Short mmCIF file of C-alpha atoms and ligand atoms in Angstrom, two decimals:
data_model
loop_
_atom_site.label_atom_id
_atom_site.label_comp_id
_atom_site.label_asym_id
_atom_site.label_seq_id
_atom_site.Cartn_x
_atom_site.Cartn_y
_atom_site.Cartn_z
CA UNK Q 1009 70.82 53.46 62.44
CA UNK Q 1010 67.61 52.31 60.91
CA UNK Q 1011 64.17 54.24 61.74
CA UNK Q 1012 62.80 50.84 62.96
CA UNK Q 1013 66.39 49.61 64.73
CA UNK Q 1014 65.56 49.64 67.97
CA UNK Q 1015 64.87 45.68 68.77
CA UNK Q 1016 68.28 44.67 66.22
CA UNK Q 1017 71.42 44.59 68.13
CA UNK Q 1018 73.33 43.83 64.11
CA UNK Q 1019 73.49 45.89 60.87
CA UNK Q 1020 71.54 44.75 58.42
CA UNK Q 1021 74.45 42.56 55.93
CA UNK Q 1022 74.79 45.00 52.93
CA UNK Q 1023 73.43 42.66 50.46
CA UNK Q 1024 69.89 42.46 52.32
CA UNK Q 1025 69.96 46.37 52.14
CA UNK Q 1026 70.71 45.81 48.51
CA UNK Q 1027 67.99 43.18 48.11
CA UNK Q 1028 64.87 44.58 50.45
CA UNK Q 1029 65.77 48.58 48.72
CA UNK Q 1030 62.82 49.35 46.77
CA UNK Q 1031 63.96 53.20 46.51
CA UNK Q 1032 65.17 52.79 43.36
CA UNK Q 1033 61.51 52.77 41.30
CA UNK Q 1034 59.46 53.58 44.13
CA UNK Q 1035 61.15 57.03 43.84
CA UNK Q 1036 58.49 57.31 41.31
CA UNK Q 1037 56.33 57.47 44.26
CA UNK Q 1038 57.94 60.75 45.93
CA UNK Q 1039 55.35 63.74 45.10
CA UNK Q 1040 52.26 61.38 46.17
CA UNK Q 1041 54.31 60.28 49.09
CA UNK Q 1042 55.00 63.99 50.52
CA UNK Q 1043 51.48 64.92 49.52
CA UNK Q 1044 49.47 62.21 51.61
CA UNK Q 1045 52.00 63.13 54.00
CA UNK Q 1046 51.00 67.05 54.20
CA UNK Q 1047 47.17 65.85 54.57
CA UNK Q 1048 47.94 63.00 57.57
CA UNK Q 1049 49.45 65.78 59.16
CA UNK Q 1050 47.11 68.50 58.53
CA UNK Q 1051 44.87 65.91 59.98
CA UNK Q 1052 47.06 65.10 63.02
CA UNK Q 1053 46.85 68.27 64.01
CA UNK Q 1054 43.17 69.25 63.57
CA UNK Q 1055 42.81 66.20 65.60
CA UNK Q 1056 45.25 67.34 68.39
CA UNK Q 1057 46.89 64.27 67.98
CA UNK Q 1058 50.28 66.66 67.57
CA UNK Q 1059 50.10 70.18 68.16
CA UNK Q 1060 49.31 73.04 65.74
CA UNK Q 1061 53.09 74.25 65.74
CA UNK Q 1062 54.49 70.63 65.00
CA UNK Q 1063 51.86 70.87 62.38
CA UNK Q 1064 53.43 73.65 60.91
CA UNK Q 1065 56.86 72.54 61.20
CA UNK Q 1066 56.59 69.40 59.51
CA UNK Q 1067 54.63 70.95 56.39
CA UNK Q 1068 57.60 72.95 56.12
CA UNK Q 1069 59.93 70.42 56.08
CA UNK Q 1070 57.93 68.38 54.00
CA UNK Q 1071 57.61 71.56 51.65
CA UNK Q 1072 61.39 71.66 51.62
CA UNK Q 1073 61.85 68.06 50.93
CA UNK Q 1074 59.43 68.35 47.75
CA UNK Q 1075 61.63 71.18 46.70
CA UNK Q 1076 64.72 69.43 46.51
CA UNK Q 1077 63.08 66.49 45.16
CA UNK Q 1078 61.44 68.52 41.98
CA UNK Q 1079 65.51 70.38 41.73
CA UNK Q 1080 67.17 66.92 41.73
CA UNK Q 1081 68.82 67.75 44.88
CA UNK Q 1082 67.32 64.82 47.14
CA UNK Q 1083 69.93 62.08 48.15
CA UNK Q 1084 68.61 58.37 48.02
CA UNK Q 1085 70.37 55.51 49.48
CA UNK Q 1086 69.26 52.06 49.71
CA UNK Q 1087 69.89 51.64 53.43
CA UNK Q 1088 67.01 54.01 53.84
CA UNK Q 1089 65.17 51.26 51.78
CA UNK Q 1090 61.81 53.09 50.35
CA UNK Q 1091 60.32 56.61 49.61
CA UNK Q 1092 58.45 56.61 52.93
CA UNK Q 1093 61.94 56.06 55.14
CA UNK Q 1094 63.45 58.55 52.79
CA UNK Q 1095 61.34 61.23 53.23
CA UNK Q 1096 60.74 60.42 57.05
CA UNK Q 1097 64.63 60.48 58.02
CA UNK Q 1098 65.13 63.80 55.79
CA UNK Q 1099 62.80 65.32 57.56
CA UNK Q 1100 64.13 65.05 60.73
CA UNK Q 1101 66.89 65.56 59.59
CA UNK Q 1102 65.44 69.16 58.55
CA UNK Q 1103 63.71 70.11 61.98
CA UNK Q 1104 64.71 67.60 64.12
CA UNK Q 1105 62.84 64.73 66.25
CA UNK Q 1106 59.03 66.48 66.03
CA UNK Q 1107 59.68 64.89 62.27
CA UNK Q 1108 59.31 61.78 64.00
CA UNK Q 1109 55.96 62.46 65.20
CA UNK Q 1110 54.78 62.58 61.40
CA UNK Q 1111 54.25 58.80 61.33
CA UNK Q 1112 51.75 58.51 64.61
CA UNK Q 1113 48.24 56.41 63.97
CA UNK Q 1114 50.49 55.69 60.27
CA UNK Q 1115 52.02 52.53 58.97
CA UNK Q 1116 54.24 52.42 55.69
CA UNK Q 1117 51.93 49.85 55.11
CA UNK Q 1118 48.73 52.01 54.57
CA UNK Q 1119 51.28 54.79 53.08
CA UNK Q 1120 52.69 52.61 50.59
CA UNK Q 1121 48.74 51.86 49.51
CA UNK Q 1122 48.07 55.67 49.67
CA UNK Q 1123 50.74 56.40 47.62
CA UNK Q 1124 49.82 53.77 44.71
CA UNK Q 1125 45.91 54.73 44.75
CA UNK Q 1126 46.90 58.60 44.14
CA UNK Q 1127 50.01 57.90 41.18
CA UNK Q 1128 47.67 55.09 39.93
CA UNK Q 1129 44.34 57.74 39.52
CA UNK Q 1130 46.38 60.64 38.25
CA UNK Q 1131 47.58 58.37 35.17
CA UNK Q 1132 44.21 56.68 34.77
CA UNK Q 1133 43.37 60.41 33.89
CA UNK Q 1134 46.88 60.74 31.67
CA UNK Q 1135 46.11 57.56 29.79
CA UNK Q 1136 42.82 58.65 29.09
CA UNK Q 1137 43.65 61.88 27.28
CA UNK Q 1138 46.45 59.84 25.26
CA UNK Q 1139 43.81 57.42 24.21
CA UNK Q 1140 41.34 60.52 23.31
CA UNK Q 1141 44.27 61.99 21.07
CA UNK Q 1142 44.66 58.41 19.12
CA UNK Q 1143 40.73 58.33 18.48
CA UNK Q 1144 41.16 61.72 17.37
CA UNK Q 1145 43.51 60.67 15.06
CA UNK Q 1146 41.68 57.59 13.88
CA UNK Q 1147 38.73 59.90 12.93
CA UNK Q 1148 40.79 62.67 10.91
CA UNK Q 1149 42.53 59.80 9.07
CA UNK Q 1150 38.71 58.14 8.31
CA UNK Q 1151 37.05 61.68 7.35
CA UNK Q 1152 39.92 62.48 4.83
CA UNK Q 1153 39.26 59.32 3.20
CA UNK Q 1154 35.88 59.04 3.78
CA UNK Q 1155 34.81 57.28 0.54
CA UNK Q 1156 37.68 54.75 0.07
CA UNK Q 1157 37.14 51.42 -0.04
CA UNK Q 1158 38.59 48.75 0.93
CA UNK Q 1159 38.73 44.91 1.11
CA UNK Q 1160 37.12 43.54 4.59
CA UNK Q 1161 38.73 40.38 5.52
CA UNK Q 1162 37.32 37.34 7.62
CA UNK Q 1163 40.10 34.64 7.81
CA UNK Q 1164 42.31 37.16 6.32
CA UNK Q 1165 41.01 36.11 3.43
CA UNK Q 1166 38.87 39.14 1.18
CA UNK Q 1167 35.07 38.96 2.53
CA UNK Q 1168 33.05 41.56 1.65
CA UNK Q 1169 34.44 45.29 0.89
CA UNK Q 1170 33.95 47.90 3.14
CA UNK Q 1171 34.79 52.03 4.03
CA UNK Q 1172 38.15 51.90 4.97
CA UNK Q 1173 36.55 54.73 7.27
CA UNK Q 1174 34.64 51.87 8.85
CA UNK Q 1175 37.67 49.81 9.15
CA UNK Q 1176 39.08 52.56 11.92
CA UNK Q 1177 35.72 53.10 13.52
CA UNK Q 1178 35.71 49.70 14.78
CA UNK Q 1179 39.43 50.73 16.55
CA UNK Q 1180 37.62 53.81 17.58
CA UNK Q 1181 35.65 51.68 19.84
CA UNK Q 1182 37.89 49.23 21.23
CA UNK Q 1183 39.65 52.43 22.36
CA UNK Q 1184 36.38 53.95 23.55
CA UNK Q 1185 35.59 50.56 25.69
CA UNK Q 1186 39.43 51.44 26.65
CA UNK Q 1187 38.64 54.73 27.84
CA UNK Q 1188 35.47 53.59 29.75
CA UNK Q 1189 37.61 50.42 31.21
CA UNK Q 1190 40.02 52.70 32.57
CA UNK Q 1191 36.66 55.01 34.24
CA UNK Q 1192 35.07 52.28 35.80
CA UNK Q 1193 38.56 51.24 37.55
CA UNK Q 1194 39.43 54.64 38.53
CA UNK Q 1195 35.76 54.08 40.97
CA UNK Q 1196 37.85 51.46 42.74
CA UNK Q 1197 41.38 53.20 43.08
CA UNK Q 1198 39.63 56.28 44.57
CA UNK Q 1199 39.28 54.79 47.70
CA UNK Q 1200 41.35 56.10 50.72
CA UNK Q 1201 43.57 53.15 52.23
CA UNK Q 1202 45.28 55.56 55.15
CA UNK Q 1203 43.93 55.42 58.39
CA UNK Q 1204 44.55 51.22 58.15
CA UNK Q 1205 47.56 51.51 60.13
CA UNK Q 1206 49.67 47.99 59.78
CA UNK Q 1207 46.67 46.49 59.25
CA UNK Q 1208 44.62 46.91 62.40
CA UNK Q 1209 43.58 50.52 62.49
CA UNK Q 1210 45.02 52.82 64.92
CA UNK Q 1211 44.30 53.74 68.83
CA UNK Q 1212 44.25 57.21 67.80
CA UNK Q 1213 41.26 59.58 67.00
CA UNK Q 1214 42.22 60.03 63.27
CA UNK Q 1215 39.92 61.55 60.84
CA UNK Q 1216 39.92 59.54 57.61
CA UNK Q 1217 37.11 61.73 55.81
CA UNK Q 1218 39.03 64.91 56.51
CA UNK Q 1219 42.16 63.22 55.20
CA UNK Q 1220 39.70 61.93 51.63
CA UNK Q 1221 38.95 65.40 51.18
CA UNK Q 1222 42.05 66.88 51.06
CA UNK Q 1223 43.49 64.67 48.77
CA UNK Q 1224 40.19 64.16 46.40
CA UNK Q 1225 39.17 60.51 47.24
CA UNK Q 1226 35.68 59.43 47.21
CA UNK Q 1227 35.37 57.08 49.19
CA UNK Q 1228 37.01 54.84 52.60
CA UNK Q 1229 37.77 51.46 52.53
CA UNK Q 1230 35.57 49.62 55.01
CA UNK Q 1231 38.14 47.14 56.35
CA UNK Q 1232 41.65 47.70 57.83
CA UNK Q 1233 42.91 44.91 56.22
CA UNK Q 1234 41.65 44.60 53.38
CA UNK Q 1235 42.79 48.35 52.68
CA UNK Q 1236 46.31 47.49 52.96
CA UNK Q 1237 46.22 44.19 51.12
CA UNK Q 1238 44.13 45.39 48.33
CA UNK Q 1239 45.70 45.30 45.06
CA UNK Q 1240 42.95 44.07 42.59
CA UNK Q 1241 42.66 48.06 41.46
CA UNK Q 1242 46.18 47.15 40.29
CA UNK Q 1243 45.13 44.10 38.50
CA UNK Q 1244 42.10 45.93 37.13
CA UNK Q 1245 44.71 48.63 35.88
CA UNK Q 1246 47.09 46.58 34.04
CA UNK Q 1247 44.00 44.48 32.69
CA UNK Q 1248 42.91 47.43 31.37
CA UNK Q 1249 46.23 48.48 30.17
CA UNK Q 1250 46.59 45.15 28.77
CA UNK Q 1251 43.46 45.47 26.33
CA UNK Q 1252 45.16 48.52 25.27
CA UNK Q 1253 47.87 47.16 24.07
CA UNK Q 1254 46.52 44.06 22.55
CA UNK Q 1255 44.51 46.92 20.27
CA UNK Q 1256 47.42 48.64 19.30
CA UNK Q 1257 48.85 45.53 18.38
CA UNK Q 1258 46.37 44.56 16.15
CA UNK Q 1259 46.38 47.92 14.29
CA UNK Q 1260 49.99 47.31 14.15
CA UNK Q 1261 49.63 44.17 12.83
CA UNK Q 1262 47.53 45.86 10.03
CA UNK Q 1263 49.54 48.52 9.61
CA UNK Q 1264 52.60 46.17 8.76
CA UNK Q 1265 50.60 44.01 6.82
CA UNK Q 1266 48.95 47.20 4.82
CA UNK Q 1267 52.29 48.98 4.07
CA UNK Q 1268 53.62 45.71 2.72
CA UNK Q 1269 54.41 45.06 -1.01
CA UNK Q 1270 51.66 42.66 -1.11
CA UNK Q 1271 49.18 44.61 0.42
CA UNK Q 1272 50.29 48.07 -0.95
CA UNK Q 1273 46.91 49.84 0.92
CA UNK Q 1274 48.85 53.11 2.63
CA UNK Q 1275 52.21 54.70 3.24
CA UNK Q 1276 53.34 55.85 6.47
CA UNK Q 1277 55.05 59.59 6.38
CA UNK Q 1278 59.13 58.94 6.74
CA UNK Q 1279 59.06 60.43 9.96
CA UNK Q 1280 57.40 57.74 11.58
CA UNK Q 1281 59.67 54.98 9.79
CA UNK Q 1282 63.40 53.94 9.93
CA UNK Q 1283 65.48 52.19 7.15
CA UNK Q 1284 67.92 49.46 7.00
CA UNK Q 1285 71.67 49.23 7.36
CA UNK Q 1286 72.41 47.25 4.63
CA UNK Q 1287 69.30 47.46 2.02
CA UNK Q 1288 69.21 50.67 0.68
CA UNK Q 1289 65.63 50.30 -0.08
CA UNK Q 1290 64.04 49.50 2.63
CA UNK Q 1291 61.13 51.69 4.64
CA UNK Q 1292 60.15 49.89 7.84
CA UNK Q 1293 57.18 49.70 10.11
CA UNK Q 1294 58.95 50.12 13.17
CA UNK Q 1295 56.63 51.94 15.38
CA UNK Q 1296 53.84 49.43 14.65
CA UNK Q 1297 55.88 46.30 15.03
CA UNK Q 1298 57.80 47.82 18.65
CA UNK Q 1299 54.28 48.50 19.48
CA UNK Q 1300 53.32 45.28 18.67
CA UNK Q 1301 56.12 44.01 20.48
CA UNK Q 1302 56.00 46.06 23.96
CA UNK Q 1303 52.45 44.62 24.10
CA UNK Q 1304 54.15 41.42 25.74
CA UNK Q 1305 55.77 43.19 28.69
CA UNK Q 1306 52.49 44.66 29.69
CA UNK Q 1307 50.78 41.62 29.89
CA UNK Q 1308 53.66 40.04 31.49
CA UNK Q 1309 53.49 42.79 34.06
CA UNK Q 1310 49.54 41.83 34.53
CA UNK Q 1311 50.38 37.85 34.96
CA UNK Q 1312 53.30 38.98 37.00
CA UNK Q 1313 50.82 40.55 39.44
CA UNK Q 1314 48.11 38.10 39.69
CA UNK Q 1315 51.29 35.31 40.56
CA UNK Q 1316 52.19 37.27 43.45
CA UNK Q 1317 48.88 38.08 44.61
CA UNK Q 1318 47.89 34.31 44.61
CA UNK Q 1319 48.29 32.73 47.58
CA UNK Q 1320 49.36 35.19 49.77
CA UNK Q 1321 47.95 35.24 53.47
CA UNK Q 1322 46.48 38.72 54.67
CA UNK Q 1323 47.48 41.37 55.37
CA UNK Q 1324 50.81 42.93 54.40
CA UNK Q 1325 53.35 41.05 53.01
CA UNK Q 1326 56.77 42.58 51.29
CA UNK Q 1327 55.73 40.59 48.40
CA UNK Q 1328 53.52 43.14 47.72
CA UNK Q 1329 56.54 45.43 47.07
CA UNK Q 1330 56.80 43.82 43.81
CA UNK Q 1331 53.64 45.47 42.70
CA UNK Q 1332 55.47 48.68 41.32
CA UNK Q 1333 58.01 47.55 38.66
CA UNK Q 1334 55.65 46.27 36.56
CA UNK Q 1335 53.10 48.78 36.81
CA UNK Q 1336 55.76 51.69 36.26
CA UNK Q 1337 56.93 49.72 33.32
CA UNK Q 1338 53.49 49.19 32.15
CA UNK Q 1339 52.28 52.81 32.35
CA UNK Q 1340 55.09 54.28 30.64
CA UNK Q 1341 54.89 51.20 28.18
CA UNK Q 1342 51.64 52.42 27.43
CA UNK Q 1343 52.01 56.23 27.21
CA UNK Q 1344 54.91 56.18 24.90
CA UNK Q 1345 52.86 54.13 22.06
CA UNK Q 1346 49.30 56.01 22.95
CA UNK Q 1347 51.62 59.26 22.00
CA UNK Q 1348 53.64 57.84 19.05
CA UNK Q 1349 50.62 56.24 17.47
CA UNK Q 1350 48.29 59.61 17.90
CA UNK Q 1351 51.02 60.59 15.87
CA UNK Q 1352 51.50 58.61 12.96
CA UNK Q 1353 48.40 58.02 12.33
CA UNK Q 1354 47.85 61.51 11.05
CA UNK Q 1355 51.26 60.67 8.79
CA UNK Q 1356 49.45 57.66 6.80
CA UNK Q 1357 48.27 58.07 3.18
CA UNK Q 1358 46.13 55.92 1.50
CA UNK Q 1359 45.90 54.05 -1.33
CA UNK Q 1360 42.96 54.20 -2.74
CA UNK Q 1361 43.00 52.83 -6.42
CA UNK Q 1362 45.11 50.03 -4.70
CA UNK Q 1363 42.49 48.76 -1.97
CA UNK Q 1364 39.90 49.49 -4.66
CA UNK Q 1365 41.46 47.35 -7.08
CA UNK Q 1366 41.70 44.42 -4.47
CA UNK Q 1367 37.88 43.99 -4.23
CA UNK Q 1368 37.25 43.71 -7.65
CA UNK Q 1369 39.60 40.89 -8.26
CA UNK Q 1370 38.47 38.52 -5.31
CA UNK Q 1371 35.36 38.29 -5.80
CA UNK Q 1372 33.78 40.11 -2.68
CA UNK Q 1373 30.84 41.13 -4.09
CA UNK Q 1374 29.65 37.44 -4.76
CA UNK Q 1375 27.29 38.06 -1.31
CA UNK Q 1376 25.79 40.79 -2.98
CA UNK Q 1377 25.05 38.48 -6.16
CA UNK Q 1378 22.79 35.97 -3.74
CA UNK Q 1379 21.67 38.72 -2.19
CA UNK Q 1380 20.31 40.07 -5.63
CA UNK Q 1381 18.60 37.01 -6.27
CA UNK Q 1382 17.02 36.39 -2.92
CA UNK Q 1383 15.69 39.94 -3.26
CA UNK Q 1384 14.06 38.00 -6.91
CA UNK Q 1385 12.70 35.55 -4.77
CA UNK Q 1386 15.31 32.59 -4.47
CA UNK Q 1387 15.61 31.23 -1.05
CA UNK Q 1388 19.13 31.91 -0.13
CA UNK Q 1389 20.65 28.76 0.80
CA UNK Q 1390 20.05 28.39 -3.60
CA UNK Q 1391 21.03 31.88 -4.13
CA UNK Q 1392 24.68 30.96 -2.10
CA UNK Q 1393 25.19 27.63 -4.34
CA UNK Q 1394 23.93 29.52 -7.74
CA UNK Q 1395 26.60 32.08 -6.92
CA UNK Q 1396 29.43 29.72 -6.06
CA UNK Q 1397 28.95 28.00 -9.51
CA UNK Q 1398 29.55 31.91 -10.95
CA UNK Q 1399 32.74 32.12 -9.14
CA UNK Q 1400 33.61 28.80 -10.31
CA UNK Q 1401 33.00 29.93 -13.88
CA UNK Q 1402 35.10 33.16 -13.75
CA UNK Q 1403 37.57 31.85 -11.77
CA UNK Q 1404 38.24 29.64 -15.01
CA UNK Q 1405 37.99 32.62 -16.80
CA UNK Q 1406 40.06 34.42 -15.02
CA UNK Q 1407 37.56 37.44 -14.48
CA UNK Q 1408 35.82 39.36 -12.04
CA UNK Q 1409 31.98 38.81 -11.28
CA UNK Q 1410 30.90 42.12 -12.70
CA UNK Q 1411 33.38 41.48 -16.14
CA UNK Q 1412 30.15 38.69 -16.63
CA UNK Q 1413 27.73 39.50 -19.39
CA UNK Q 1414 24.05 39.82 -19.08
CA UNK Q 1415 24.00 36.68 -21.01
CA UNK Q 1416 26.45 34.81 -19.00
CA UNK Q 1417 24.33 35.57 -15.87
CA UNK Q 1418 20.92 34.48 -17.04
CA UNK Q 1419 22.31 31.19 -18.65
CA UNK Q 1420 22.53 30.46 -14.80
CA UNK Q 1421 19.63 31.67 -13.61
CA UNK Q 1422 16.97 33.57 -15.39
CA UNK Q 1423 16.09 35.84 -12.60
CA UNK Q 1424 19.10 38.05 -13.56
CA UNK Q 1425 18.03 41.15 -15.28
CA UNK Q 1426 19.41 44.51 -16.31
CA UNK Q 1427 19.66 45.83 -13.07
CA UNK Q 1428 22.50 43.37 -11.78
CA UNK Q 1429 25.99 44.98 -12.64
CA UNK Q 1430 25.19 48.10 -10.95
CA UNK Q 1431 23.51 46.12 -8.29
CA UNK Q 1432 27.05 44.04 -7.53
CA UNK Q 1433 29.39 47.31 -8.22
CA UNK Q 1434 31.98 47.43 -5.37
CA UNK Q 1435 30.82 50.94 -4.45
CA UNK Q 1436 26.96 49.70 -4.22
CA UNK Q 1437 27.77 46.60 -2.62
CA UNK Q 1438 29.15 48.89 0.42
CA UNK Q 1439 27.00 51.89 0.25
CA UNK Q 1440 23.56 49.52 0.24
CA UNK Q 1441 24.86 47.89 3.46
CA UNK Q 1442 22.78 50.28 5.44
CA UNK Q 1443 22.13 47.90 8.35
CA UNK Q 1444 22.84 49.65 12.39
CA UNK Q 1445 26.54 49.93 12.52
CA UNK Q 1446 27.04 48.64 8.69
CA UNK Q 1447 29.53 49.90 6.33
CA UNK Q 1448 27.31 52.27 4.15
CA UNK Q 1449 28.53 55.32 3.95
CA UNK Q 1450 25.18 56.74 5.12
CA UNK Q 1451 25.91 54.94 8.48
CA UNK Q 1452 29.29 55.74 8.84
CA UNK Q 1453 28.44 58.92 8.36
CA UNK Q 1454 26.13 58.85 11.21
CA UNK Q 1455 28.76 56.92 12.94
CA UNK Q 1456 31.30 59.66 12.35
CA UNK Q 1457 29.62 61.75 13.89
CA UNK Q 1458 28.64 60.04 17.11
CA UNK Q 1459 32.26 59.72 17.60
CA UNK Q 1460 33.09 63.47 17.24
CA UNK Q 1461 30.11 63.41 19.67
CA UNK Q 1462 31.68 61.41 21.99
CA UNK Q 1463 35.57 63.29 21.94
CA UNK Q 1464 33.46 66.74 22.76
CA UNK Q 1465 31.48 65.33 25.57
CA UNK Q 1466 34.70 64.02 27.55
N1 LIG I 1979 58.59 49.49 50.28
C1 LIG I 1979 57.42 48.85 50.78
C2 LIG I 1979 56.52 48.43 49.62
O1 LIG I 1979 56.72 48.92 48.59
C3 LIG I 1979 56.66 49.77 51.69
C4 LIG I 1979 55.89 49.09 52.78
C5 LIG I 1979 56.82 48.37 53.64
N2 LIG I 1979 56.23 47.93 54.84
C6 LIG I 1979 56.90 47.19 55.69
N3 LIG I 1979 56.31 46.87 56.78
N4 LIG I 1979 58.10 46.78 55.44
O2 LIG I 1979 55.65 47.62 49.77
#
């Protein structure tokens, strides 16, 4: 007999149980579920919508139900279709038909809502401390190689070089935009949806406030219907998670590119790499390029979302039961590479004489030559073409810009002096780029620093 069976005079056919069941992820649900249920009746009760004993008698069922839950002792079936019928029909079940009265001035509706704001906030706060522990990571690799230098790319193609330090500051704050995505969302998950009924409200004298405080939301949504519709805090979520993982997957992408033969820049420790089952040689990225491939499922989860969302009429509809899968998928999607990369990122070594060696040969100080000459009084548009005619030149001598002579320079332009080899030396080419959030190592400095700031503060 279903909870709700009392207008059908058929069973539901076993493949529509099969088909509408939504126990089997939104079991997920079950310790938010039974805890919005211990407020709404807490609140019941103050109310006098139920008595003070039935009160008491359902938070002990309820208590009992979370106990077998948490000892793996709780039976689900999907002719009880969801969490909410689940819980509902064990508890009466436990202390008989005052368990019904749990579900007065309620709708699974605004309980399925409930249940999604309070998992959704609690792993806002989990995904936060994972992406903490990566920028952590990010700045202990970048401190123990503070002075290494390496190529900067634009095109992937050597630019200018740069502090390899500098390099994972800018990932430090993609993940700190992350981290304050993730903030600003959690403002519009912690909003209470109960007390919305179907979608109407209810005839009874609830208290909604009394019902926010207990379980630690801020705020009430201001519209019955909208409360139990409501699922851009979900899109907002896997948006955010999205960005995530389109930043891990362009570390990743460096990462497999830097541990490359080609590149050669770092080494990742063996325990954060498999081999192969036939090449005896091989050492493979894995972590990086799973990571980099996971970040598809997450986005697919977001587009998956906004495609059921479109189009549909308010209020509730069971479309909206496909909102879980995808989120469940996404946050664990997530959490598994926030943890493995705040890993492995302590486990890299760094090449130094390798990255080094890289600028020299590809010419990326030739900015730094115009530069020198502008600062002699060229205007720089000549400086640029000057220059390119000295990477012509060694590029059919096969050398490197500062392998030039004195005299070699000034037969281009007299405005060379002395002063220009140490002038376009790799290591002054990054440490005079002193410019607000440049690659000097003066400003990086400062920069590391404002990020230790910022992992104390929150
Ligand atoms: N399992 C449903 C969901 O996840 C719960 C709400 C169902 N409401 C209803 N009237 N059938 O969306």
């Amino acid at each position: 007999m279903k909870l709700w069976g009392g207008r059908f005079t058929k069973d539901t056919d076993q493949l529509v149980d099969k088909f509408n069941a939504s126990i089997s992820f939104d079991k997920n649900l079950a310790e938010y579920d039974i805890a919005g249920s211990i407020a709404h009746a807490q609140m019941l009760a103050k109310q006098g919508i139920i008595t003070e004993e039935e009160g008491k008698q359902i938070l002990v069922g309820l208590e009992l139900i979370l106990k077998e839950i948490r000892e793996g002792k709780f039976v689900y079936t999907d002719s009880l279709e969801d969490i909410h019928l689940h819980v509902e029909s064990r508890l009466k079940e436990l202390i008989g038909p005052v368990g019904g009265k749990l579900h007065t001035a309620r709708s699974r509706n605004d309980q399925v809502a409930l249940d999604m704001h309070l998992y959704v906030k609690d792993q806002i706060k989990q995904i936060c401390q994972l992406l903490k522990e990566v920028q952590k990571s990010l700045i202990s690799l970048a401190r123990a190689n503070q002075d290494v230098i390496m190529p900067g790319y634009t095109h992937l193609q050597h630019a200018q070089p740069v502090l390899f330090a500098h390099h994972l500051l800018a990932y430090f704050s993609m993940f700190q935009r992350d981290r304050e995505r993730l903030e600003d969302c959690y403002k519009r998950t912690d909003m209470l949806p109960l007390g919305a009924g179907a979608l109407a409200g209810t005839t009874f004298p609830i208290d909604p406030q009394f019902v926010a405080e207990k379980l630690g939301f801020k705020n009430l949504y201001s519209n019955s219907m909208d409360a139990v519709s409501d699922r851009d805090y979900l899109v907002e979520f896997l948006a955010a998670l999205s960005l995530i993982m389109v930043h891990l997957s362009r570390l990743s992408e460096e990462i497999i590119l830097w541990t490359s033969w080609e590149f050669g820049f770092i080494e990742i420790g063996d325990e954060f790499c498999t081999g192969s089952s036939i090449m005896p040689q091989k050492k493979n990225p894995d972590v990086a390029e799973l990571t980099r491939g996971k970040t598809g499922r997450v986005i697919g989860s977001l587009m998956g979302l906004l495609t059921i969302l479109k189009g549909l009429p308010l209020a509730y509809n069971k479309d909206l039961q496909e909102d879980k899968e995808g989120v469940f998928d996404a946050v664990e999607t997530v959490k598994i590479c926030l943890a493995v990369y705040g890993k492995m990122l302590t486990k890299i070594s760094v090449k130094r004489e390798r990255m080094l060696d890289a600028c020299r040969h590809s010419y990326t100080n030739a900015t730094d030559v115009a530069d020198y000459l502008v600062k002699k009084g060229m205007p720089f548009r000549d400086a640029h073409y000057i220059t390119g005619q000295l990477v012509q030149y060694c590029i059919s001598k096969n050398c490197a810009l500062d392998d030039l002579s004195l005299g070699e320079f000034r037969k281009i332009s007299p405005l060379f002096e002395e002063d220009v080899l140490a002038e376009i030396a790799i290591e002054s080419c990054v440490a005079k780029r002193l410019s607000p959030g440049g690659t000097g190592h003066a400003v990086v400095e400062l920069a590391l620093k404002e990020a230790e700031q910022k992992l104390a503060l929150y």
